[in-house]
Coordinates of N, CA, C and O in Angstrom, one line a residue:
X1054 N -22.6 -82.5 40.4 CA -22.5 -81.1 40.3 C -21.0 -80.6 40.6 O -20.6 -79.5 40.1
X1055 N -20.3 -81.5 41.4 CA -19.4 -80.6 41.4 C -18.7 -80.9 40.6 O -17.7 -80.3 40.8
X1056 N -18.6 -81.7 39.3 CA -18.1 -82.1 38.3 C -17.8 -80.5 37.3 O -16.9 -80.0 36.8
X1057 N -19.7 -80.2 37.3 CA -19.8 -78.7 36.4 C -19.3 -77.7 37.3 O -19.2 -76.6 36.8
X1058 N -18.9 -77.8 38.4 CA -18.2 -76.2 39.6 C -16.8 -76.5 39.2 O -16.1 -75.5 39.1
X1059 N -16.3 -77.5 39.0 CA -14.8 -77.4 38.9 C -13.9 -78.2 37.6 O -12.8 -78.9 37.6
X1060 N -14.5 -77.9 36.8 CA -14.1 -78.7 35.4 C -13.2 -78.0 34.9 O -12.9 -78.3 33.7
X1061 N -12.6 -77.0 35.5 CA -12.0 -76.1 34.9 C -10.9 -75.2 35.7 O -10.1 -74.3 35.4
X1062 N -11.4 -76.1 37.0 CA -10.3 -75.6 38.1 C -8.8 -76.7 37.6 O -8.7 -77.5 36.7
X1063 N -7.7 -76.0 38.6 CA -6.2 -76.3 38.0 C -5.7 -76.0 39.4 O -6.0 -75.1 40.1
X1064 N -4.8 -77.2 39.6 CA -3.7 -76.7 41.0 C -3.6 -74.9 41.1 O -3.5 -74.0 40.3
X1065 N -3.7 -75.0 42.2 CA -3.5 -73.0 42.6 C -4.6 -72.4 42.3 O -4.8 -71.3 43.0
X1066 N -5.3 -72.7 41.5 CA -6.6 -71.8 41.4 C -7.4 -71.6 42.9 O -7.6 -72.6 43.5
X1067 N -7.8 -70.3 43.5 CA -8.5 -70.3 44.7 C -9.7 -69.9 44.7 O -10.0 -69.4 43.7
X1068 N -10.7 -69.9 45.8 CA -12.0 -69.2 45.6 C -12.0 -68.7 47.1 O -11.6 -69.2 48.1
X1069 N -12.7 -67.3 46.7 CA -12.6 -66.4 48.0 C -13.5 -67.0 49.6 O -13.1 -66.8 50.7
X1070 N -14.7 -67.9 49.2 CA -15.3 -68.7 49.8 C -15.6 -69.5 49.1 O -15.4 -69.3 47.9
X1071 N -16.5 -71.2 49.6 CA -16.7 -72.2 49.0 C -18.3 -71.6 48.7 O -19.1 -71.0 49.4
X1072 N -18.3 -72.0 47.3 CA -19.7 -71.6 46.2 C -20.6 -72.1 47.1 O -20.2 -72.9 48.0
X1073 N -22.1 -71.7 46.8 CA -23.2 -72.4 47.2 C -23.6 -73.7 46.3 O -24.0 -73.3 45.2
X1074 N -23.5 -75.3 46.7 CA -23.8 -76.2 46.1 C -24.6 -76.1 45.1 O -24.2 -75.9 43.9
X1075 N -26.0 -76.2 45.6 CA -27.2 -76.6 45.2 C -28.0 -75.7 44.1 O -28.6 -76.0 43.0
X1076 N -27.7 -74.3 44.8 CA -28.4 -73.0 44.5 C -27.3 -72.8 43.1 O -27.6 -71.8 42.4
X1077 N -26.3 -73.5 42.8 CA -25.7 -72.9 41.6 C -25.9 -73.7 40.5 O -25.4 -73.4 39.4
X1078 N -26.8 -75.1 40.8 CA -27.2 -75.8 39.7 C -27.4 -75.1 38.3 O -27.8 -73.9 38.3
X1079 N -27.3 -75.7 37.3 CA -28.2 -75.2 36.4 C -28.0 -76.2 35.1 O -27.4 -77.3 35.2
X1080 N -28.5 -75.7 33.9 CA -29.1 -77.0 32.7 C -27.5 -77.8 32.4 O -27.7 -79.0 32.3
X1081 N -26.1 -77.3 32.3 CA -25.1 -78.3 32.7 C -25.0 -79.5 33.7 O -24.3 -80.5 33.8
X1082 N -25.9 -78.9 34.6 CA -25.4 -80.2 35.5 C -26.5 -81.1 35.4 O -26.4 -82.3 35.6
X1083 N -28.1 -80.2 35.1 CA -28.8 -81.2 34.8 C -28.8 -82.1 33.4 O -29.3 -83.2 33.3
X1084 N -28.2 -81.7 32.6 CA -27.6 -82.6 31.6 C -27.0 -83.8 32.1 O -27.5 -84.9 31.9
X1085 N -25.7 -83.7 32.8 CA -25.1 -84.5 33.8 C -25.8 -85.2 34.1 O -25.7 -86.4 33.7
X1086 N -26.6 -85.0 34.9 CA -27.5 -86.2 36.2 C -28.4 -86.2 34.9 O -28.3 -87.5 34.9
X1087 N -29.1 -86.1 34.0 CA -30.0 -87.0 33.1 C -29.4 -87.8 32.5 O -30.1 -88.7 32.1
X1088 N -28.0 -87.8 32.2 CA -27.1 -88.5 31.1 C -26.8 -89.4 31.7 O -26.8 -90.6 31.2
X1089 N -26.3 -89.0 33.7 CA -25.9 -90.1 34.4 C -27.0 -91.2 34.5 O -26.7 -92.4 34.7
X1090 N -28.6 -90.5 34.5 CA -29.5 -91.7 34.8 C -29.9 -92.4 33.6 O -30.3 -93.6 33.7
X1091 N -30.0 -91.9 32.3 CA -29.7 -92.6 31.2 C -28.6 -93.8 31.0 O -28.8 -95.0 30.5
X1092 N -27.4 -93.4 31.4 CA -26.6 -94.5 31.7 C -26.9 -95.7 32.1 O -26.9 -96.7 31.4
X1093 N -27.4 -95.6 33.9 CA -27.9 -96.6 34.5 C -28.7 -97.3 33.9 O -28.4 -98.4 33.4
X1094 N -30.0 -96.6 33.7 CA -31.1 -97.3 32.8 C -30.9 -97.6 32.0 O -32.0 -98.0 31.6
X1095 N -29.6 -97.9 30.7 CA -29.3 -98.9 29.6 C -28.6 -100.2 30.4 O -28.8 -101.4 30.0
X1096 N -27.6 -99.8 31.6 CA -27.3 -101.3 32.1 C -28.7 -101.7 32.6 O -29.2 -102.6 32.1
X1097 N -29.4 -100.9 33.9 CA -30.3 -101.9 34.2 C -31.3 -102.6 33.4 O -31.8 -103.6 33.8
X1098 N -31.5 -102.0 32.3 CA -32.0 -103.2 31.4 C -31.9 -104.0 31.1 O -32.6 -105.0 31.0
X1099 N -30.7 -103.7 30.9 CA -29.8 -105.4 30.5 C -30.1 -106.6 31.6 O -30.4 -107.8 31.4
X1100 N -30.1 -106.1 32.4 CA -30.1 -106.7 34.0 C -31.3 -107.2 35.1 O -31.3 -108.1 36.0
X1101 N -32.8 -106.1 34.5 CA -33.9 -106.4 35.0 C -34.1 -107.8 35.0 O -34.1 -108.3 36.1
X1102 N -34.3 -108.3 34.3 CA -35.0 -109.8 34.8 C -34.2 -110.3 35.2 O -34.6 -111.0 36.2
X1103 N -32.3 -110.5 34.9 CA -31.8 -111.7 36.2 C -31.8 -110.9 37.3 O -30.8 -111.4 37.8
X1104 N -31.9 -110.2 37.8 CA -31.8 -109.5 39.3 C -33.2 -109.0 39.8 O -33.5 -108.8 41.0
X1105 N -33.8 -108.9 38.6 CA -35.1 -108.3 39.1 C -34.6 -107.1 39.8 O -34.6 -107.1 41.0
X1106 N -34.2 -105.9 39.0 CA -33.8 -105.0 39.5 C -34.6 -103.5 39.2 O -34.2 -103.1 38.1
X1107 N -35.2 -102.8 39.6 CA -36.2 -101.8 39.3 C -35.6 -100.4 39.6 O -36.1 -99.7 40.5
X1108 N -34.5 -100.1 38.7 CA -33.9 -98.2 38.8 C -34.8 -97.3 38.1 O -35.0 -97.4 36.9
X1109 N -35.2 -96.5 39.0 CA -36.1 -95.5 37.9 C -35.2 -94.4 37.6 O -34.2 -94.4 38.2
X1110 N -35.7 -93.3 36.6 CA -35.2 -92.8 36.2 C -35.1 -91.2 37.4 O -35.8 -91.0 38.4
X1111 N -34.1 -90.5 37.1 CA -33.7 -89.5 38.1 C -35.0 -88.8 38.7 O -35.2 -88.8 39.9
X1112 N -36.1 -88.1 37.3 CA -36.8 -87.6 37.2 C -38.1 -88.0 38.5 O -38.8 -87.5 39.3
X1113 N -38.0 -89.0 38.0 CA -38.9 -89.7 38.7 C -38.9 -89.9 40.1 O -39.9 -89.8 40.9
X1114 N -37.6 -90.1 40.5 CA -37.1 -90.1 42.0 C -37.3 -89.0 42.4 O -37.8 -88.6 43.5
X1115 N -36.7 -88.2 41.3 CA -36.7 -86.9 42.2 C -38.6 -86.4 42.7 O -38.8 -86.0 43.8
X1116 N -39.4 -86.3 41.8 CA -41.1 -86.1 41.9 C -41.4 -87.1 43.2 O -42.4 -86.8 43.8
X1117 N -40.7 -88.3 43.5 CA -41.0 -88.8 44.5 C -40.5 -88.3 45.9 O -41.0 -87.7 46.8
X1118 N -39.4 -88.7 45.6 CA -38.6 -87.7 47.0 C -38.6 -86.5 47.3 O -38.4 -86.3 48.4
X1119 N -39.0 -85.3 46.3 CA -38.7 -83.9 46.7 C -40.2 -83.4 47.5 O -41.2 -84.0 47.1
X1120 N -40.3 -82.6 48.5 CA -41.6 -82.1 48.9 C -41.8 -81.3 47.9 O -40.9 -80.7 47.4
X1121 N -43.3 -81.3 47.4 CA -44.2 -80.5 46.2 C -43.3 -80.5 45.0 O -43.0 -79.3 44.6
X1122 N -42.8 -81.5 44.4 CA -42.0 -81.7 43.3 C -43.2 -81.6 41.8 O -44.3 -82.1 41.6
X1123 N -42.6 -80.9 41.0 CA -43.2 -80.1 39.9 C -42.8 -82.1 39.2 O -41.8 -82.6 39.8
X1124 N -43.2 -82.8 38.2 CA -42.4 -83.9 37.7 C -42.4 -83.3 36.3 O -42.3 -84.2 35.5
X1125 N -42.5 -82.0 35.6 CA -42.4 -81.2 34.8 C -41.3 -80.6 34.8 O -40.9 -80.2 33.8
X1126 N -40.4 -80.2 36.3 CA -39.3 -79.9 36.5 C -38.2 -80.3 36.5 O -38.1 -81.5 36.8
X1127 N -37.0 -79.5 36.0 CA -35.6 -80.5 35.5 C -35.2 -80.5 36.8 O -35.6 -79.6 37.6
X1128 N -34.3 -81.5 37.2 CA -33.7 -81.7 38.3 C -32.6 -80.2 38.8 O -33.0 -79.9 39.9
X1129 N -32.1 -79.9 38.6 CA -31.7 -78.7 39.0 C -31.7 -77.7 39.4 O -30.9 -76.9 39.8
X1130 N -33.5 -77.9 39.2 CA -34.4 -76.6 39.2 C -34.8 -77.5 40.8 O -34.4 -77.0 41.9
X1131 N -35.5 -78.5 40.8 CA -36.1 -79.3 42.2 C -34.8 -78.8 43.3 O -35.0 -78.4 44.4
X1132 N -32.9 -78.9 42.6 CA -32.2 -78.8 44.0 C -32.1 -77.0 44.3 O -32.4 -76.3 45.3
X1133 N -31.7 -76.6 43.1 CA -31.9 -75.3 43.2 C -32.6 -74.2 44.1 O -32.2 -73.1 44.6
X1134 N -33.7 -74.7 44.0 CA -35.3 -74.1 44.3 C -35.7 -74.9 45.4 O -36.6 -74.4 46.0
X1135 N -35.2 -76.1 46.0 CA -36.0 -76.4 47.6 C -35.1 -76.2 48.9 O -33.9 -76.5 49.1
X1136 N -36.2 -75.4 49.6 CA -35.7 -74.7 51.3 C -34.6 -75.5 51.5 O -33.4 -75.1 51.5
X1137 N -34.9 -77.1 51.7 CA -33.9 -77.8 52.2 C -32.3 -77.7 51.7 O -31.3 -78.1 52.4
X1138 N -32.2 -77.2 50.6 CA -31.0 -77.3 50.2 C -30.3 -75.6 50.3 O -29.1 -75.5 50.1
X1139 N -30.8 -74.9 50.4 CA -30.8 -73.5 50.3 C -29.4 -73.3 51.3 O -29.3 -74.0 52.3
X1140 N -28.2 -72.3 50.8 CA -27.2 -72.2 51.8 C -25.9 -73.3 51.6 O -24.8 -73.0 51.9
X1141 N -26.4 -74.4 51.2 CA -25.5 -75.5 51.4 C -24.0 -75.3 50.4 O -24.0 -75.4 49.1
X1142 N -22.8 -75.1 51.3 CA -21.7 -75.1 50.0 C -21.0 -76.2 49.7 O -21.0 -77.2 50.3
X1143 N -20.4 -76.1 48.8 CA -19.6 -77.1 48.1 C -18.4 -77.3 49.0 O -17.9 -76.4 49.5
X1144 N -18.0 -78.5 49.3 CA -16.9 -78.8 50.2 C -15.7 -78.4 49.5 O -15.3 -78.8 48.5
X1145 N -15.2 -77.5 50.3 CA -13.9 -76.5 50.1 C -13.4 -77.0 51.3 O -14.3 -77.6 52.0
X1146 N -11.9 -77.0 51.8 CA -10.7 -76.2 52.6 C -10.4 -75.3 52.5 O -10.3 -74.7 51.5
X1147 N -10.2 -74.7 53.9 CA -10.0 -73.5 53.5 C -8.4 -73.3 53.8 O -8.0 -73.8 54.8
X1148 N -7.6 -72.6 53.0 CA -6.0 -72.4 53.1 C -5.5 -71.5 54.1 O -4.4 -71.4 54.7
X1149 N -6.5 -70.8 54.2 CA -6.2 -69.3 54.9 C -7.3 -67.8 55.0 O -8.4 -68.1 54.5
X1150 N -7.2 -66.7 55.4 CA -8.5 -66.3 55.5 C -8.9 -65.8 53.4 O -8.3 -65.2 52.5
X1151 N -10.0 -66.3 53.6 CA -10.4 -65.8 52.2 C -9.4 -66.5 51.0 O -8.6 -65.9 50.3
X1152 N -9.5 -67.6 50.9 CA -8.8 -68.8 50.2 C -8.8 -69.9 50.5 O -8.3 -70.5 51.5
X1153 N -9.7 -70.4 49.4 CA -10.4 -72.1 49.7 C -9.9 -72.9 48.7 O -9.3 -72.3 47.7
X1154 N -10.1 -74.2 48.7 CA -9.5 -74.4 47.5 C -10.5 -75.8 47.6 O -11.1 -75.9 48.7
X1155 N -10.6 -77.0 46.6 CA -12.0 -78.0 46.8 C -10.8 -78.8 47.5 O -9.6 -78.6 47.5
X1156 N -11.7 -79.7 48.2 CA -11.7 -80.9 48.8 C -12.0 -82.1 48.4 O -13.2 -82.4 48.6
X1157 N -11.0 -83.1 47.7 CA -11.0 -83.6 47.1 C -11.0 -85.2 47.9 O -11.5 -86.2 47.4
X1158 N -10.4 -85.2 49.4 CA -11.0 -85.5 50.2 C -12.2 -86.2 50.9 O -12.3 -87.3 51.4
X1159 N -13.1 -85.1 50.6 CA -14.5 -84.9 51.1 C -15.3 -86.8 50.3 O -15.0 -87.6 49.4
X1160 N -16.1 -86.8 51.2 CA -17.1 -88.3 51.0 C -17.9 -88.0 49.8 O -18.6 -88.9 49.4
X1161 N -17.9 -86.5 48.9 CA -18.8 -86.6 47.8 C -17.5 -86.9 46.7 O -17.8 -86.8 45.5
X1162 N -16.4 -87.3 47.0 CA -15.4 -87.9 46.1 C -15.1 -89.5 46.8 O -15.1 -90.4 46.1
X1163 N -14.9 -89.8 48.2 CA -14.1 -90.4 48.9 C -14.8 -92.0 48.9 O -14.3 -93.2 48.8
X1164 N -16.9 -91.5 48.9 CA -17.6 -92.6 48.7 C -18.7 -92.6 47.4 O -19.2 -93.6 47.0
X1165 N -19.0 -91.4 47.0 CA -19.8 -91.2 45.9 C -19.1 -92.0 45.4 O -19.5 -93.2 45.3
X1166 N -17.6 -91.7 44.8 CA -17.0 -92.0 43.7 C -16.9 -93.7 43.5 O -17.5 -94.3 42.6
X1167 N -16.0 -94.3 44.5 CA -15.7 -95.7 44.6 C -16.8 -96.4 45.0 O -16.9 -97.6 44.7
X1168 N -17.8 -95.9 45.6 CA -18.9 -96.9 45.9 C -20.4 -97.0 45.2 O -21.2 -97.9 45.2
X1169 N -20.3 -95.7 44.6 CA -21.5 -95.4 43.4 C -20.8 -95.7 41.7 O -20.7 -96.8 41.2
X1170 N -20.6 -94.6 41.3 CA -20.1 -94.4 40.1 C -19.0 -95.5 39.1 O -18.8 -95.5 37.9
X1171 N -18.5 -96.1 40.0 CA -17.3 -97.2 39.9 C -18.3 -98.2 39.4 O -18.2 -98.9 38.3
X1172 N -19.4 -98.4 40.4 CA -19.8 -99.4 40.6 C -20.5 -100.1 39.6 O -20.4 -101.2 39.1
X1173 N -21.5 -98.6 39.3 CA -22.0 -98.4 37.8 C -21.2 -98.7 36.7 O -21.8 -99.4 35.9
X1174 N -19.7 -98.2 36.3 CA -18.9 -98.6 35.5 C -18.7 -100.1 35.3 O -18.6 -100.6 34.2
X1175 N -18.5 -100.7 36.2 CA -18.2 -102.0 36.5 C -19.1 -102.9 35.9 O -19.0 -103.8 35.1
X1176 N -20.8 -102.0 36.8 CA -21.9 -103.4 35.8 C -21.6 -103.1 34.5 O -21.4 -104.0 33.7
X1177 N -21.4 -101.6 34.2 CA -21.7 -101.7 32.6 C -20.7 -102.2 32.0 O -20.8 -102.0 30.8
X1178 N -19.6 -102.9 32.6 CA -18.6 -103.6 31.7 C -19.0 -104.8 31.6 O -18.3 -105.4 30.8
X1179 N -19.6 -105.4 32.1 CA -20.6 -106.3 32.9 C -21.4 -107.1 31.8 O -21.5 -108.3 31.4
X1180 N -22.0 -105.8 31.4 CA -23.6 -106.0 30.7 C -23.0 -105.3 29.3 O -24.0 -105.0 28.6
X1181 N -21.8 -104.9 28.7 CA -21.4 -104.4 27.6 C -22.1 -103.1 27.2 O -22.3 -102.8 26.0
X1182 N -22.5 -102.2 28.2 CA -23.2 -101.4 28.0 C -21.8 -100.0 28.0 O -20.7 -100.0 28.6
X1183 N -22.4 -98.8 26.9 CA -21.7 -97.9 27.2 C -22.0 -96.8 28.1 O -23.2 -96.4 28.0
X1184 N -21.5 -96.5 28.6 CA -21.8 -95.0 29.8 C -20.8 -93.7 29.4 O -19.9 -93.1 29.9
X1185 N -21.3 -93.6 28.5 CA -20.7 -92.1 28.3 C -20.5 -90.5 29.3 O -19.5 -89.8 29.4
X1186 N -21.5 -90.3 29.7 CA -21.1 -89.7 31.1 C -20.6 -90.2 32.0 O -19.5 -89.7 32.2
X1187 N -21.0 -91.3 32.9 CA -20.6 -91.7 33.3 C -18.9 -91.9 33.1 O -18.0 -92.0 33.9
X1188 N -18.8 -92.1 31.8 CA -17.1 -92.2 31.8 C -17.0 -90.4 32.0 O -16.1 -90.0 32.8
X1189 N -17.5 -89.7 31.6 CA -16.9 -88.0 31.5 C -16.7 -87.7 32.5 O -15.7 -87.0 32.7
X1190 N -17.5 -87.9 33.6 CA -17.3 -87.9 35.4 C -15.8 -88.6 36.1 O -14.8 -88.1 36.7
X1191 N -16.2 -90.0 35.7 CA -15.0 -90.8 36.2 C -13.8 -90.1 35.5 O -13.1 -89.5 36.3
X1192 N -13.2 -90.0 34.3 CA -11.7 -89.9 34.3 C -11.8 -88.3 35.0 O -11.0 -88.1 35.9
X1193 N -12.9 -87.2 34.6 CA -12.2 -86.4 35.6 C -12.0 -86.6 36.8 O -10.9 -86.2 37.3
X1194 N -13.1 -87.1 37.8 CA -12.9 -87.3 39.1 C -11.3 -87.9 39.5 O -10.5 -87.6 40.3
X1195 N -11.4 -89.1 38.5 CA -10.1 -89.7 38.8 C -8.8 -89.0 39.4 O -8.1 -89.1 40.3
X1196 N -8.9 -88.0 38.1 CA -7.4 -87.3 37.9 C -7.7 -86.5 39.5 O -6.9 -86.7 40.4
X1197 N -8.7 -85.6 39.7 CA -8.4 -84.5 40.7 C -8.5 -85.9 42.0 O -8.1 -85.3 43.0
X1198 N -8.6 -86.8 42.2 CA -8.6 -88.0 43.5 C -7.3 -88.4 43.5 O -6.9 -89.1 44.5
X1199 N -6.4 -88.1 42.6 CA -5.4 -89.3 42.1 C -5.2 -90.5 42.3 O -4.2 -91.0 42.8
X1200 N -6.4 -91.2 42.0 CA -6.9 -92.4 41.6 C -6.7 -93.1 40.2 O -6.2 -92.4 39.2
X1201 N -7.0 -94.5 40.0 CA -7.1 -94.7 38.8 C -7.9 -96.1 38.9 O -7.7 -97.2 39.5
X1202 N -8.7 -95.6 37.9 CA -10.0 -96.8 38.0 C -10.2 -97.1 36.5 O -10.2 -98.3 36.1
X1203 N -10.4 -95.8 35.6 CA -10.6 -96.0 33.7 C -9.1 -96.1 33.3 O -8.2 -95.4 33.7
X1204 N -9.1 -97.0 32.5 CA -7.5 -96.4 32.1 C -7.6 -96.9 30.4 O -7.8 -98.1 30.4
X1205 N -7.5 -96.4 29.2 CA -8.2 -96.5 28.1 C -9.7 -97.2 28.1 O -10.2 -98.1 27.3
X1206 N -10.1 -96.5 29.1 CA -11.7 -96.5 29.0 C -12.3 -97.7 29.8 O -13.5 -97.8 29.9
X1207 N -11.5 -98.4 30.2 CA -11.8 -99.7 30.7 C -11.5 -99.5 32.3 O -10.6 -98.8 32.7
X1208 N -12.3 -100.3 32.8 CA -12.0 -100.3 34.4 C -10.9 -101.4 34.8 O -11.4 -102.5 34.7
X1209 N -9.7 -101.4 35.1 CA -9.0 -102.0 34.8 C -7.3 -100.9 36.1 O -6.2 -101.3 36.2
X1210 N -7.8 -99.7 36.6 CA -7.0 -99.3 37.1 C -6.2 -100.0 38.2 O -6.4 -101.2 38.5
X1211 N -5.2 -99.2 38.9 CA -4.9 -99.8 39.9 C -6.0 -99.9 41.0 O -6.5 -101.0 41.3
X1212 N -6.4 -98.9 41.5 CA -7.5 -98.8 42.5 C -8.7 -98.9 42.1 O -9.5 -98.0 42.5
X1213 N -9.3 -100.1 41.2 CA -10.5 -100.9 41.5 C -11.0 -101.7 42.3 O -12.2 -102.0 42.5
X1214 N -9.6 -102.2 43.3 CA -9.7 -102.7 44.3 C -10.1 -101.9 45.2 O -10.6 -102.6 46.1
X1215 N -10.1 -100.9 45.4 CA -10.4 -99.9 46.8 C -12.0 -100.0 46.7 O -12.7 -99.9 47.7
X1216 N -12.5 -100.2 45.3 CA -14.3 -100.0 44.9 C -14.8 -101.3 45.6 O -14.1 -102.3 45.9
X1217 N -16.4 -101.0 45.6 CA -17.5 -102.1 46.0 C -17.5 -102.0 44.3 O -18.7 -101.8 44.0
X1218 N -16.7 -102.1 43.1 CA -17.3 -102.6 42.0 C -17.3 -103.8 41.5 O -16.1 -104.2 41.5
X1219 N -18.2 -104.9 41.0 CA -17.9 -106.1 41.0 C -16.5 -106.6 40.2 O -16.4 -107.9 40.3
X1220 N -15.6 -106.0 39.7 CA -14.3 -106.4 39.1 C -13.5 -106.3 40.4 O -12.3 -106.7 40.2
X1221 N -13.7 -105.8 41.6 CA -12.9 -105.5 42.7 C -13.3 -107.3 43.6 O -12.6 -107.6 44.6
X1222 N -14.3 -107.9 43.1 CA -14.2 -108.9 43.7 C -14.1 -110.1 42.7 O -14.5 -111.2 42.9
X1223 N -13.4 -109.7 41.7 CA -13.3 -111.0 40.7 C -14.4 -111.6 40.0 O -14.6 -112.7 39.5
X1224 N -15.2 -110.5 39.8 CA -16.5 -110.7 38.8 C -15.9 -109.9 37.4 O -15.6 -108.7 37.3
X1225 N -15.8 -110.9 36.4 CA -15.9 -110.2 34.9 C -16.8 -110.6 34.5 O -16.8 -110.3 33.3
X1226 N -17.9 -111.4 34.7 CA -19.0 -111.7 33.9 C -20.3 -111.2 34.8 O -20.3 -111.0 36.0
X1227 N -21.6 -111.1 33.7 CA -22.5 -110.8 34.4 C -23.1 -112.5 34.6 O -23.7 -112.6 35.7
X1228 N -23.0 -113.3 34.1 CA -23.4 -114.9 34.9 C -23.0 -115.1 36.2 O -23.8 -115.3 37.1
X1229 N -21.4 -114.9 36.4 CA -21.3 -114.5 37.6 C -21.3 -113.6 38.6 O -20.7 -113.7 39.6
X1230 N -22.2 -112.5 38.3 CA -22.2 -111.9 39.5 C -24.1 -111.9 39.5 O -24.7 -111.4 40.4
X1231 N -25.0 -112.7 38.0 CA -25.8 -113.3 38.5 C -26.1 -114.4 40.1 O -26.8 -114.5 41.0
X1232 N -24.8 -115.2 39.5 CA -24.7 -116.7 40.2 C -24.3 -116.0 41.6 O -25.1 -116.5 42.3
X1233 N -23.6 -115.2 42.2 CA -23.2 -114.8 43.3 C -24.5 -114.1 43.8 O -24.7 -114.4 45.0
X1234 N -25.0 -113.5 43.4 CA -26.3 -112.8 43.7 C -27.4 -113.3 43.9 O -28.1 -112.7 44.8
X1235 N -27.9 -114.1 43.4 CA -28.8 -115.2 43.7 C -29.1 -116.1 44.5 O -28.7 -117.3 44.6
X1236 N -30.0 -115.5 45.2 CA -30.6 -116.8 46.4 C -31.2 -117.8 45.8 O -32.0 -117.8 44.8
X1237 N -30.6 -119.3 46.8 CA -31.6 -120.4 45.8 C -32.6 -121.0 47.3 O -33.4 -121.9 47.1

């Protein structure tokens, strides 16, 4: 989500307070998170039987996890619309009174990013799979992190090493990061 709150932010741009997270979802971002779990579920296919690996799809997690979850509901609508999330803002800094600016900082860039979404890139280089959102996320996240993980589309940056992605430990194949994974 905060990919869709600030896609469009630019050095100097400020906000009078930090937005409400959750409550500002809507069919952009659930696009996003369906596209991002479509992603996954073309690598984890690839991958199911040597790992025996079982990712369901967003939808589904979410009808599991949410209290009284509609599974007719788009995800946006489940964060949008439950108590628990109600109030919660997007991580801002604040500069001064009534001037915030994002935090780029913050663990929904600092571990989401290198320890989730990388990681996913990584299998899917892995498993020759394409992740098209998933790439639309990463180069922007990159740039506002000043990071560099995609660099003509390939994970291949300086700072893949900073990731838990398997290219960060000398895995380019998925045989081997079968063979490393595997208990005998």
């Amino acid at each position: 989500h905060m990919y869709h709150l600030l896609k469009d932010w630019k050095q100097g741009d400020t906000f009078p307070e930090p937005p409400l997270f959750y409550e500002t979802m809507g069919p952009e971002t659930n696009e996003l998170m369906m596209g991002t779990s479509a992603d996954v579920q073309r690598i984890a296919e690839v991958i199911r039987n040597r790992l025996r690996l079982d990712v369901k799809p967003l939808t589904i997690w979410e009808s599991e996890c949410t209290e009284k979850a509609d599974p007719s509901m788009t995800v946006d609508t489940v964060f949008r619309t439950s108590p628990a999330y109600k109030g919660f803002r997007a991580p801002f800094k604040k500069e001064s009174e009534g001037v915030y600016v994002p935090d780029f900082k913050h663990r929904y860039f600092t571990e989401d990013i290198p320890y989730g979404l990388v990681v996913w890139k990584g299998l899917a280089e892995l498993t020759e799979v394409e992740t098209p959102t998933i790439d639309k996320i990463l180069n922007w996240c990159q740039k506002m992190m000043e990071k560099e993980y995609i660099v003509a589309g390939k994970l291949v940056g300086k700072d893949v090493k900073e990731t838990s992605a398997p290219q960060a430990y000398g895995v380019f194949k998925l045989d081997d990061l079968v063979k490393r994974t595997t208990v005998t």
